[in-house]
PDB file of C-alpha atoms in Angstrom:
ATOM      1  CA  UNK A   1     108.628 102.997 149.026  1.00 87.00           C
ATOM      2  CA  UNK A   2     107.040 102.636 152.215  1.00 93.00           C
ATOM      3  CA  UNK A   3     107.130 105.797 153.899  1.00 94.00           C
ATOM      4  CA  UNK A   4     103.775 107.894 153.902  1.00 96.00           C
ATOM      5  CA  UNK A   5     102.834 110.955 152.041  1.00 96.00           C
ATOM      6  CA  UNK A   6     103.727 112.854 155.152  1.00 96.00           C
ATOM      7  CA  UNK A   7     107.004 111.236 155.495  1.00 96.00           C
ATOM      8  CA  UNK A   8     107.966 112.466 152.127  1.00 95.00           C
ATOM      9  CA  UNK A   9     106.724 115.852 152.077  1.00 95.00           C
ATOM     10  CA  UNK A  10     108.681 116.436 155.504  1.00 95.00           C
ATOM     11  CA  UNK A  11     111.624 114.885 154.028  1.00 90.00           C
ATOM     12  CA  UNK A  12     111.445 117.514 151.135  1.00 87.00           C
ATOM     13  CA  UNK A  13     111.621 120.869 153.373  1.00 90.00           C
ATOM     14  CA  UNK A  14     114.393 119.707 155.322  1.00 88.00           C
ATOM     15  CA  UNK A  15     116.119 119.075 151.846  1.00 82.00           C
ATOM     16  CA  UNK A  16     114.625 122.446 150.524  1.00 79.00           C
ATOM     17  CA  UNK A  17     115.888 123.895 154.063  1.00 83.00           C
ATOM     18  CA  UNK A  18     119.656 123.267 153.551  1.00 81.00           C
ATOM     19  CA  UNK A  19     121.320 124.301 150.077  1.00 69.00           C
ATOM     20  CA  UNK A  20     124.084 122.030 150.516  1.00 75.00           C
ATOM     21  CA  UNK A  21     121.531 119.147 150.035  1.00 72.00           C
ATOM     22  CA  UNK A  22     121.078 119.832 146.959  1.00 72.00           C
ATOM     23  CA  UNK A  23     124.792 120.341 145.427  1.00 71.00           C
ATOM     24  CA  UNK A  24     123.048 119.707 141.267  1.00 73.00           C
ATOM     25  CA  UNK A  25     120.612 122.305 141.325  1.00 79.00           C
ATOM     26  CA  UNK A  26     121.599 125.167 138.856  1.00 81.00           C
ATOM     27  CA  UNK A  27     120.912 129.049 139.800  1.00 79.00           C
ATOM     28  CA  UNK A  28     119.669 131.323 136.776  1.00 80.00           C
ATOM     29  CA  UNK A  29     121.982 134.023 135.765  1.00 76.00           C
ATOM     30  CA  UNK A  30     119.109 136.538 137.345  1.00 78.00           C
ATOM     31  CA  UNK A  31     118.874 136.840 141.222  1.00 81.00           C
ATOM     32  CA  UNK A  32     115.208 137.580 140.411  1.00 86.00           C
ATOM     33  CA  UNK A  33     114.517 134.256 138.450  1.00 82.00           C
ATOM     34  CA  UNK A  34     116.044 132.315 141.625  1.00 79.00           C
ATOM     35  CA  UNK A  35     113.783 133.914 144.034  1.00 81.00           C
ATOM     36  CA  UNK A  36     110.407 133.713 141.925  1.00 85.00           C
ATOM     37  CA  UNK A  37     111.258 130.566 140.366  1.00 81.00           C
ATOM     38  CA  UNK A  38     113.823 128.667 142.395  1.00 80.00           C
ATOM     39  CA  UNK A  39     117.177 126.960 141.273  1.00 80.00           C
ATOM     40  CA  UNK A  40     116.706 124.444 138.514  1.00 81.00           C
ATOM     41  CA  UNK A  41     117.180 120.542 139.543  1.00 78.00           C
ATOM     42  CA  UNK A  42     116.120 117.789 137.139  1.00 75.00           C
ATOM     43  CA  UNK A  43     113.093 120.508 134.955  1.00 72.00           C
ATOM     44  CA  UNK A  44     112.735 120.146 131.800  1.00 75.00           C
ATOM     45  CA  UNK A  45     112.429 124.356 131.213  1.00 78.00           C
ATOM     46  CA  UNK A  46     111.010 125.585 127.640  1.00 79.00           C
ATOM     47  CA  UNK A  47     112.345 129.137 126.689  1.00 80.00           C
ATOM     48  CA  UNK A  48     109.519 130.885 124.228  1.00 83.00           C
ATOM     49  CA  UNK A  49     109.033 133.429 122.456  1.00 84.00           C
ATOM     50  CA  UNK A  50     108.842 135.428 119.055  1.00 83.00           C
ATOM     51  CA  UNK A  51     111.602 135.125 116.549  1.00 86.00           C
ATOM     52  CA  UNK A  52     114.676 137.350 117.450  1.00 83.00           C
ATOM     53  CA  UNK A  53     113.889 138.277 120.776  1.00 85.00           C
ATOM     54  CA  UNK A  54     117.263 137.120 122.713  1.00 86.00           C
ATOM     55  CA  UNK A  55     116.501 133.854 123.514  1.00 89.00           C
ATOM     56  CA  UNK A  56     119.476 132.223 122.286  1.00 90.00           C
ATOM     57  CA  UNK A  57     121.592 135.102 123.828  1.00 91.00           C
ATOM     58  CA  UNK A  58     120.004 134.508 127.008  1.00 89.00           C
ATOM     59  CA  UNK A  59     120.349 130.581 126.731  1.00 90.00           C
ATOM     60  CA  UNK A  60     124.195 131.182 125.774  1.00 92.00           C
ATOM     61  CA  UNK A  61     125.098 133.984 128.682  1.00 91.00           C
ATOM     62  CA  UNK A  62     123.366 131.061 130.642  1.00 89.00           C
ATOM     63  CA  UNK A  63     126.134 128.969 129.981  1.00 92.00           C
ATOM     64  CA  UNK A  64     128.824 131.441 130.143  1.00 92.00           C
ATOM     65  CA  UNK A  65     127.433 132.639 134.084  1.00 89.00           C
ATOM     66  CA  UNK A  66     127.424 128.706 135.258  1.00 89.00           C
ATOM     67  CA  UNK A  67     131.257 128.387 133.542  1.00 92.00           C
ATOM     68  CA  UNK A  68     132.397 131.223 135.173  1.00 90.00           C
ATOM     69  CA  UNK A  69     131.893 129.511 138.576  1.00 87.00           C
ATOM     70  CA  UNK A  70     133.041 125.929 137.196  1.00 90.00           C
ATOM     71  CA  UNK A  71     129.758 124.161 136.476  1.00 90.00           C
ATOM     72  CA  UNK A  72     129.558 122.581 132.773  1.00 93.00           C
ATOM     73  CA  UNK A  73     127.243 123.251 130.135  1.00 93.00           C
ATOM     74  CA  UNK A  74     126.123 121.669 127.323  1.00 95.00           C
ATOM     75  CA  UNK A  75     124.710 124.079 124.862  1.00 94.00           C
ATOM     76  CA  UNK A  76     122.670 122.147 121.255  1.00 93.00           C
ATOM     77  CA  UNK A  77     122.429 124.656 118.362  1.00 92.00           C
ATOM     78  CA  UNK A  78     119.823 123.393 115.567  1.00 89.00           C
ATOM     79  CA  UNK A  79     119.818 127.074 114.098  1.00 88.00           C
ATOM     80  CA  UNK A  80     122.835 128.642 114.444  1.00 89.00           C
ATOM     81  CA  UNK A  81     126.381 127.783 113.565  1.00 93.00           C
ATOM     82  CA  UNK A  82     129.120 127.419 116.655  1.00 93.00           C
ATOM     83  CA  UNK A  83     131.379 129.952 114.766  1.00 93.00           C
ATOM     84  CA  UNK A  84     128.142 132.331 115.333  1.00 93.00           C
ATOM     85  CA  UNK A  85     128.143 131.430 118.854  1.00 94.00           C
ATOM     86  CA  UNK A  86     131.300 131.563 119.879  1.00 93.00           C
ATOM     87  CA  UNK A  87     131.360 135.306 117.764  1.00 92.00           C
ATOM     88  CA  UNK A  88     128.974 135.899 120.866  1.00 93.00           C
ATOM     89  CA  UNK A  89     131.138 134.541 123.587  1.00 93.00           C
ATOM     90  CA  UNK A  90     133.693 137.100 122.815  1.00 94.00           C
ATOM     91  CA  UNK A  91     131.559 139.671 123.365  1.00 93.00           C
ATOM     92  CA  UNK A  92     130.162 138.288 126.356  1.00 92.00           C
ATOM     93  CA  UNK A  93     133.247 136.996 127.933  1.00 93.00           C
ATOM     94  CA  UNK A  94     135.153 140.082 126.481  1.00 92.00           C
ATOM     95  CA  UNK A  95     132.591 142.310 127.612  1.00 91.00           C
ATOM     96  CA  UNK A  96     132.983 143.955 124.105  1.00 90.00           C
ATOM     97  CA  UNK A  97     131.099 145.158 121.224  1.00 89.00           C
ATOM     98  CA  UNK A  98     132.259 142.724 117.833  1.00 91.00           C
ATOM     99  CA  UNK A  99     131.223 145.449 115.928  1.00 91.00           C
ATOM    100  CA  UNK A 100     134.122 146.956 115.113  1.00 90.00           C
ATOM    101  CA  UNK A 101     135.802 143.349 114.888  1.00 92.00           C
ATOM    102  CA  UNK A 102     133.513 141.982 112.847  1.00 92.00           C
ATOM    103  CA  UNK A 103     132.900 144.734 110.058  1.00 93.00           C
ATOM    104  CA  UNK A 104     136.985 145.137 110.360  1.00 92.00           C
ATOM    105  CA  UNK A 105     137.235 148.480 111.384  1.00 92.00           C
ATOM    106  CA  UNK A 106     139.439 147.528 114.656  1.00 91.00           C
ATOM    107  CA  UNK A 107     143.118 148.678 114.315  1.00 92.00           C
ATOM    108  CA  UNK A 108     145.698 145.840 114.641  1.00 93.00           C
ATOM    109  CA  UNK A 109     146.419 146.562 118.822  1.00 93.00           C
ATOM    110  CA  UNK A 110     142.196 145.998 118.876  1.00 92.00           C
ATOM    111  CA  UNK A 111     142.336 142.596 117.830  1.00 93.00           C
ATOM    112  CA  UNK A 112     145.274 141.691 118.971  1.00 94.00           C
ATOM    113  CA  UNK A 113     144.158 143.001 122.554  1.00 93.00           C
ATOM    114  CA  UNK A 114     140.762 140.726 122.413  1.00 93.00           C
ATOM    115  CA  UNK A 115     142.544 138.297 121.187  1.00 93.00           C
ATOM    116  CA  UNK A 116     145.159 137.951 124.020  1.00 96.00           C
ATOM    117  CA  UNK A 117     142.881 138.592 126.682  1.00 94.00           C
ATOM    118  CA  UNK A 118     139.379 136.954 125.732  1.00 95.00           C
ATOM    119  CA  UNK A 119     140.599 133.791 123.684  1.00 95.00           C
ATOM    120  CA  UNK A 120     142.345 132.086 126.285  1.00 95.00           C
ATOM    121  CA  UNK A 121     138.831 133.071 128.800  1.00 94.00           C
ATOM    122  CA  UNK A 122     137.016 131.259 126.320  1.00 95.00           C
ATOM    123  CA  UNK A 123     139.036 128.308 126.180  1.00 94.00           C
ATOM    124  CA  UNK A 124     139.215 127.973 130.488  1.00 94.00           C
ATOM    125  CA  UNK A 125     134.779 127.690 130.209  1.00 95.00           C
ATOM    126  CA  UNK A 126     133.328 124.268 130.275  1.00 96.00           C
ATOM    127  CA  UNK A 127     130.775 124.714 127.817  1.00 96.00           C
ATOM    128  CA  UNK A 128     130.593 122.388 125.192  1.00 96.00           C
ATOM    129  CA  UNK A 129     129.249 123.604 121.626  1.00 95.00           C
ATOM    130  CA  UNK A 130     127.308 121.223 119.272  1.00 94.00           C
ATOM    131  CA  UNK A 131     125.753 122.858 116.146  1.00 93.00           C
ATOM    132  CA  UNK A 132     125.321 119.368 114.642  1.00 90.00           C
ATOM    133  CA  UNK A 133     121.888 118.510 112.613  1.00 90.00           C
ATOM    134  CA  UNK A 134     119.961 116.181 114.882  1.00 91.00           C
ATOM    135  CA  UNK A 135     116.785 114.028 114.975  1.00 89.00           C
ATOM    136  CA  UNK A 136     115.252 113.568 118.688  1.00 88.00           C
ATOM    137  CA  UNK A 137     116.883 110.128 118.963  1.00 90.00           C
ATOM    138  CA  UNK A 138     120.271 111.722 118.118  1.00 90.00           C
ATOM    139  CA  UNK A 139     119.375 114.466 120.892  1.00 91.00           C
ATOM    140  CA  UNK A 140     118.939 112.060 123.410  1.00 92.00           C
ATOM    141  CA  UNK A 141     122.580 110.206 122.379  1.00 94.00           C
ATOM    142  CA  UNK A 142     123.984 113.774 122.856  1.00 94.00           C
ATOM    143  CA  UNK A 143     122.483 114.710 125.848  1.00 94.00           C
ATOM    144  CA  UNK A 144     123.489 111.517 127.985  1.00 96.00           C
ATOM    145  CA  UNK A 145     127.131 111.510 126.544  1.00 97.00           C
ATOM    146  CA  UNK A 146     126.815 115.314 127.726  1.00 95.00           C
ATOM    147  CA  UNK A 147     125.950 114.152 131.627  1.00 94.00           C
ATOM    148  CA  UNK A 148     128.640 111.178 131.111  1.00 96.00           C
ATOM    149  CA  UNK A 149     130.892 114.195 130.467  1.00 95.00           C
ATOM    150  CA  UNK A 150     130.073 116.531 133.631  1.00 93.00           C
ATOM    151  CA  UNK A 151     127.585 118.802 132.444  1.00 93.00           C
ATOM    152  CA  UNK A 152     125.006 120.214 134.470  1.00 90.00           C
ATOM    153  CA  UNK A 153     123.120 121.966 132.281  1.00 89.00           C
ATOM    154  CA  UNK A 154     122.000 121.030 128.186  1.00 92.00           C
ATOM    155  CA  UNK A 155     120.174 123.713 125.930  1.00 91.00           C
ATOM    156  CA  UNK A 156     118.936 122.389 123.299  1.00 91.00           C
ATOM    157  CA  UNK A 157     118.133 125.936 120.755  1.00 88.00           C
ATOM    158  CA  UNK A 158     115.995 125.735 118.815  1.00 75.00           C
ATOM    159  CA  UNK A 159     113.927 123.000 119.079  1.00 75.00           C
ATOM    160  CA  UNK A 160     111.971 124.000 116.015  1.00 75.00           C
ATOM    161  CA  UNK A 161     114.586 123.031 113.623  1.00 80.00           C
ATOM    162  CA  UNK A 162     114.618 118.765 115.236  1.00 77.00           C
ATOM    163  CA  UNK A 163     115.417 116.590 112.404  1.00 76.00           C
ATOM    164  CA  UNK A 164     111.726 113.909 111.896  1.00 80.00           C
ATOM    165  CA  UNK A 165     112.912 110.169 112.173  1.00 77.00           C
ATOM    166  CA  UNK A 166     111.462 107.223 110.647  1.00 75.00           C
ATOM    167  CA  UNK A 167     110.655 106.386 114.775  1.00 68.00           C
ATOM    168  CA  UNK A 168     108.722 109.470 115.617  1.00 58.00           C
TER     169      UNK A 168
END
């Protein structure tokens, strides 16, 4: 690369100037988050915080906002199950409490109501669900098959629970 450090950085804000030039970059599901942070492009973004604070909520209504508009997401569970996820994408994408559902207080028209009208929303999103066990070389397998397959976005929750390998 030839060009000089101000040949670059001038290169960047006319890149940063039209949104079109960038057609990968993902918007957070917050309008605030965009305009203090900016889109996300090629970051490597670490989520924190203390145990059962929404993280994994957030992470999953993440993926649920970008499917909604067509962009696929790739969503790694290391804690929780993918029947425990997708028990949240019905509320999400039913916009519903699974209260009733789940402790079986819901008359028969209830769940047969959800189920008409938020099963077949869940099945139009392109997010993909792993909740396989995985060490960080099997995360790395996953996540490129992932971007073979379209996706735009990979959450990998909860990074706590990687697998050690005899490599690292």
């Amino acid at each position: 690369d030839r060009r000089t450090n101000a040949e670059v950085a001038a290169e960047l804000i006319e890149k940063w100037r039209d949104p079109k030039a960038n057609p990968n970059d993902v918007l957070w599901p917050l309008s605030a988050l965009n305009s203090h942070i900016g889109a996300l492009s090629d970051e490597l973004v670490w989520i924190a915080a203390t145990e059962s604070t929404g993280k994994t909520a957030y992470a999953l209504q993440m993926c649920v906002t970008l499917a909604q508009k067509g962009i696929i997401s790739s969503f790694c569970s290391l804690e929780s199950r993918r029947d425990k996820l997708i028990q949240r994408l019905v509320g999400m994408v039913g916009g519903i409490n699974t209260l009733r559902l789940r402790h079986r207080l819901a008359s028969n028209e209830e769940y047969d109501d959800v189920h008409k009208r938020v099963v077949p929303r869940i099945d139009e999103l392109p997010i993909h669900i792993s909740d396989a066990s995985m060490n960080i070389e099997q995360i790395h397998a996953w996540a490129r098959a992932e971007v073979s397959n379209g996706s735009r976005l990979l959450i990998i929750d909860n990074a706590r629970h990687v697998r050690p390998s005899k490599t690292y």
